[in-house]
Short mmCIF file of C-alpha atoms and ligand atoms in Angstrom, two decimals:
data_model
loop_
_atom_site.label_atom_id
_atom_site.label_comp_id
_atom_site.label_asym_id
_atom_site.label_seq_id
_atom_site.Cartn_x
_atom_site.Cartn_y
_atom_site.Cartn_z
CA UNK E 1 -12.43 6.74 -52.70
CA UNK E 2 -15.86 8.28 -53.85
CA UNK E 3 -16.42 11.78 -53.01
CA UNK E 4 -18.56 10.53 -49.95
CA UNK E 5 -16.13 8.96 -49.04
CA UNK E 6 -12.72 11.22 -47.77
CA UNK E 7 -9.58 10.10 -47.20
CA UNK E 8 -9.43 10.13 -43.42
CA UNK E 9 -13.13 8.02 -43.82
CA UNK E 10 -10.93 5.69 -45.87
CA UNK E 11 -7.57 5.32 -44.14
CA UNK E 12 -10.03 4.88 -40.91
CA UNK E 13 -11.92 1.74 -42.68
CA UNK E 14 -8.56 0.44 -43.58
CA UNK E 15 -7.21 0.54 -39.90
CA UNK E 16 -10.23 -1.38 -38.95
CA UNK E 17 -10.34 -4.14 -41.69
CA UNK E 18 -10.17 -7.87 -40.03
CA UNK E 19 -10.69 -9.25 -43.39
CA UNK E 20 -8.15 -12.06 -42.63
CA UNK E 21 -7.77 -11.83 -38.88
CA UNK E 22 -7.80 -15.90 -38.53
CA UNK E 23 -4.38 -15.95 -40.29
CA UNK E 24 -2.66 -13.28 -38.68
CA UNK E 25 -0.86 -14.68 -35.92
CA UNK E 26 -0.57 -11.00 -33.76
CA UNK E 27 -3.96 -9.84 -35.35
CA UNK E 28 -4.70 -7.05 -37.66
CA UNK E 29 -2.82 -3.85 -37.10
CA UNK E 30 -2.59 -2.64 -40.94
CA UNK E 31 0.57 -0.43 -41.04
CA UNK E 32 0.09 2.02 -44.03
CA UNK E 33 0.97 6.11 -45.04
CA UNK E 34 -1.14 7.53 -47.32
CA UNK E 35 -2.86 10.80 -48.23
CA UNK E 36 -4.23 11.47 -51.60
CA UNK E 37 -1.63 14.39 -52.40
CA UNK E 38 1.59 12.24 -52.00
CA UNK E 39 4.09 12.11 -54.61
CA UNK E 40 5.91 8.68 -54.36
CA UNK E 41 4.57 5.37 -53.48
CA UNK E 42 6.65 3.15 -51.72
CA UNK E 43 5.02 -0.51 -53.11
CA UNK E 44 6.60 -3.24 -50.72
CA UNK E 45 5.75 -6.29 -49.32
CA UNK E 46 4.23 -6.38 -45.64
CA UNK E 47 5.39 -5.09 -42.35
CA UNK E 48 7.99 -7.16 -40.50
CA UNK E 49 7.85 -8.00 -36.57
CA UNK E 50 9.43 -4.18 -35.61
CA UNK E 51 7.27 -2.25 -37.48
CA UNK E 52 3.87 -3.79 -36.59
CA UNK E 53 5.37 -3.07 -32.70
CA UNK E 54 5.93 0.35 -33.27
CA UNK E 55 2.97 0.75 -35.78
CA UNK E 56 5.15 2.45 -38.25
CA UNK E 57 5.85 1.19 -41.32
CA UNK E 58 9.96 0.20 -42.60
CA UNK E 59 10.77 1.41 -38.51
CA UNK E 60 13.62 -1.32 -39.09
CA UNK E 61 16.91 -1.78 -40.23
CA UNK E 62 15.27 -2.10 -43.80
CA UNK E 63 13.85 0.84 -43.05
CA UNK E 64 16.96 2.91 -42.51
CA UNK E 65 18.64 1.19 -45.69
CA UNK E 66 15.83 2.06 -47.82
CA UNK E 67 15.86 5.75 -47.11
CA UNK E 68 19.65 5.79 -47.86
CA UNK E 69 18.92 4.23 -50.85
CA UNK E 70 15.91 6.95 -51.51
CA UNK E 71 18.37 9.87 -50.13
CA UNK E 72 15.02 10.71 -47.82
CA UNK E 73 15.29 11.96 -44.49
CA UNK E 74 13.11 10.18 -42.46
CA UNK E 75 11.16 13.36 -41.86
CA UNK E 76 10.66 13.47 -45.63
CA UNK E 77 10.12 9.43 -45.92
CA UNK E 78 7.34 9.99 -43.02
CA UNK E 79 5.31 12.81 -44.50
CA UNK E 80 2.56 11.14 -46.39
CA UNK E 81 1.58 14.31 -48.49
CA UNK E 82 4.72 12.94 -50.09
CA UNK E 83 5.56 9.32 -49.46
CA UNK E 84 2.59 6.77 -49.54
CA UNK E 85 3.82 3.36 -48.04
CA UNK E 86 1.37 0.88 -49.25
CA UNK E 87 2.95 -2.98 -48.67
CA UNK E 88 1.13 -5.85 -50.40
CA UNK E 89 -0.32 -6.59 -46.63
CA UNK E 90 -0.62 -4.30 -44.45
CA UNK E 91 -0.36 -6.35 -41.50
CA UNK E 92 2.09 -8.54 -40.29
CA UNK E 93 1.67 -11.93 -41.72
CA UNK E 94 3.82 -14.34 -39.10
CA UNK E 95 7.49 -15.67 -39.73
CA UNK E 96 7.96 -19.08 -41.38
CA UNK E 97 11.63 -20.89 -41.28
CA UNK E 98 13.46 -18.81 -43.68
CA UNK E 99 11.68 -15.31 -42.53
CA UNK E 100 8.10 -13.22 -42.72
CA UNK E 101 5.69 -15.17 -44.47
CA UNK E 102 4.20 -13.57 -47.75
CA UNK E 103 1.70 -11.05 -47.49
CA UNK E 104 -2.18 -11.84 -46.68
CA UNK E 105 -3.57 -12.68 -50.34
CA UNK E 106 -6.49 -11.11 -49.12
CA UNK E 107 -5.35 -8.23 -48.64
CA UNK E 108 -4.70 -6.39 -52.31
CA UNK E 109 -7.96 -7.95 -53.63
CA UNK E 110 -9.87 -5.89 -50.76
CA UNK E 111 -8.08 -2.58 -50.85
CA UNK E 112 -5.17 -1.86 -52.98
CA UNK E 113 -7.21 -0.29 -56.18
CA UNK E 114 -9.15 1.44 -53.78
CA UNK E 115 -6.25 3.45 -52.09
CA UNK E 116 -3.81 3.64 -55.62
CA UNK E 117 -6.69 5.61 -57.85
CA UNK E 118 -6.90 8.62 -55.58
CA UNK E 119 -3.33 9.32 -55.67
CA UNK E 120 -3.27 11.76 -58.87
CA UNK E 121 -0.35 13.84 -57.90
CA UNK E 122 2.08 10.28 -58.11
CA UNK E 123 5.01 10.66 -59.89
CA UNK E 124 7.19 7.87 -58.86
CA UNK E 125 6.42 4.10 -57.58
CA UNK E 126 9.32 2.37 -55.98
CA UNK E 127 8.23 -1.47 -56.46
CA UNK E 128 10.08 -3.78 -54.10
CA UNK E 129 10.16 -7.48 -53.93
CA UNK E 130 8.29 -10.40 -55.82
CA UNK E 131 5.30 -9.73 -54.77
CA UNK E 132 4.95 -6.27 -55.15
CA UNK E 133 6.89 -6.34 -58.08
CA UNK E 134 4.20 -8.76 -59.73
CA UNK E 135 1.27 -6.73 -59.14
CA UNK E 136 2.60 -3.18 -60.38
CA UNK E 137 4.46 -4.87 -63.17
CA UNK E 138 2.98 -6.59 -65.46
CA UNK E 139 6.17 -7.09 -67.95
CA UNK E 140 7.87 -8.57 -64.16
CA UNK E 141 10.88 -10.80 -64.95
CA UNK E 142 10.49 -14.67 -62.99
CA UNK E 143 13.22 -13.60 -60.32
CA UNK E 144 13.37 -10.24 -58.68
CA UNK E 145 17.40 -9.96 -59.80
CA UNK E 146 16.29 -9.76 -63.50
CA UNK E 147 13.10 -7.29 -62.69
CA UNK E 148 15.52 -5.03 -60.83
CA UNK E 149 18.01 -5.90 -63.81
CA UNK E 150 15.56 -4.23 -66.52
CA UNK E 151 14.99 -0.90 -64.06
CA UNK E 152 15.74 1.11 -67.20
CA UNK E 153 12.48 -0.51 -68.60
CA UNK E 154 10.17 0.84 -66.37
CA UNK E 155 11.60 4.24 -65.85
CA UNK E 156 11.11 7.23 -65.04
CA UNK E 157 7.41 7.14 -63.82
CA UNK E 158 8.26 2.90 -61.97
CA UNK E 159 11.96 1.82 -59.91
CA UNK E 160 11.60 -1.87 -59.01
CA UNK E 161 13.93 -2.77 -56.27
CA UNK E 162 15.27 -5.70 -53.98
CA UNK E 163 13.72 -5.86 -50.60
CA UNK E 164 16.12 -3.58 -48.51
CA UNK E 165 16.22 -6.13 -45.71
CA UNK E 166 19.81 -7.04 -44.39
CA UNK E 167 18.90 -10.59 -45.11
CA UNK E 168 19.77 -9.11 -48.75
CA UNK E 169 23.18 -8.49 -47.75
CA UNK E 170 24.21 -11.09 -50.12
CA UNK E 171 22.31 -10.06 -52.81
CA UNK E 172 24.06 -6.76 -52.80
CA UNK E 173 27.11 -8.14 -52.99
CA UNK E 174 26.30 -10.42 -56.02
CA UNK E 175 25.07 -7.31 -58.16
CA UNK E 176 27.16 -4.63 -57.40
CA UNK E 177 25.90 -2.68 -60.76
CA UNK E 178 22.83 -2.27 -58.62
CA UNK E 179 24.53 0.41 -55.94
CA UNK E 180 27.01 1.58 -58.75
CA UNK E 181 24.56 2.06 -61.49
CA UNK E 182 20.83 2.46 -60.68
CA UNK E 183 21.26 4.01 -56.98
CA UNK E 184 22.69 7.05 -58.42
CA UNK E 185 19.87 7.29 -60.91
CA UNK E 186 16.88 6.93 -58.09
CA UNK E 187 18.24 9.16 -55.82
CA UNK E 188 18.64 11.66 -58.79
CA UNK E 189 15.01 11.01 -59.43
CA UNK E 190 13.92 10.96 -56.33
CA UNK E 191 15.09 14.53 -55.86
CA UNK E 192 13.74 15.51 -58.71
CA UNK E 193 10.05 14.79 -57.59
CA UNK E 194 10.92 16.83 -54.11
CA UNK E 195 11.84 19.71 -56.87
CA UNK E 196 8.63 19.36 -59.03
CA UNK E 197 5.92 22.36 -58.43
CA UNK E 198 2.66 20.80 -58.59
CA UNK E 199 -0.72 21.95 -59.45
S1 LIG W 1 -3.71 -7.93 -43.97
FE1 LIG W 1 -5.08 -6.56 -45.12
S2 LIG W 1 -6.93 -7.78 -45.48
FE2 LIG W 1 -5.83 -8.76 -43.77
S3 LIG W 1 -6.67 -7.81 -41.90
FE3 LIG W 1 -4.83 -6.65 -42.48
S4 LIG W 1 -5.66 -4.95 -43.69
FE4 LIG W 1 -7.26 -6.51 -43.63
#
């Protein structure tokens, strides 16, 4: 964002980008939150089947899950002077035969720097999923269980975490250190941001 260019001029070109339109099997609809004053970035990976029908982003079952984890409200989750809900793609890339394709590659090239250097107030990223997880970390373990594994590596200022999706169910199971040991710790950071008196 230049300062000809403000933030509603910005989010507006992003809602109208058909950069990869040919791919997307519903067409573009980029589902985003952002505003330049937000506080925590929610980095994840695109927007599933519900959320590009209701144009919000995470209105899903991994939507709900990932506030618990958060300990957001979703009026809190919602309000983009504090969240900013930036997925890898912002539109809805298809389903394949085990779930949602990956995100558009085209899609982070074209605008992710672009929206990320205007937030200056950011004091927490919340990195979910491979592919989110290996743009924002450059240090990413090969498999999102030992990424997540290492949280205490990244923090305070970066939490990577498992995609929230039920389909994870499993995965949850498997690592139970993960709800026992670093929940507790993001939802005490998390609050801890909603505390902080900015400038
Ligand atoms: S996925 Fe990204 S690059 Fe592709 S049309 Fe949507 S906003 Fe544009």
């Amino acid at each position: 964002m230049t300062a000809k260019q403000p933030a509603a001029t910005l989010l507006n070109d992003v809602r109208g980008c058909t950069l990869c339109a040919a791919h997307l099997p519903l067409g573009p609809k980029p589902i985003l939150q952002w505003h330049p004053a937000a506080r925590i970035l929610i980095a994840g990976q695109a927007p599933g089947r519900k959320a590009h029908d209701a144009g919000v982003p995470f209105a899903d079952a991994s939507g709900e899950r990932l506030r618990q984890w958060l300990g957001l409200t979703a009026e809190q989750f919602y309000n983009p002077q504090l969240v900013a809900i930036l997925p890898m793609g912002f539109c809805f890339p298809g389903t394949g035969k085990s779930g949602d394709l990956p995100p558009r590659p085209e899609c982070a090239p074209a605008w992710r720097q672009t929206l990320l250097k205007p937030l200056k107030q950011l004091q927490l990223t919340v990195v979910i999923g491979q592919y989110a997880q290996a743009y924002h970390l450059p240090t990413a373990k090969s498999s999102v269980t030992d990424t997540v594994a290492s949280w205490q590596d990244y923090w305070p200022d970066i939490i990577p975490l498992p995609h929230p999706s039920p389909r994870n169910n499993i995965w949850l199971k498997r690592n139970p250190w993960f709800a026992e040991q670093l929940l507790p710790k993001l939802q005490a950071r998390v609050k801890q941001v909603l505390l902080l008196k900015l400038q």
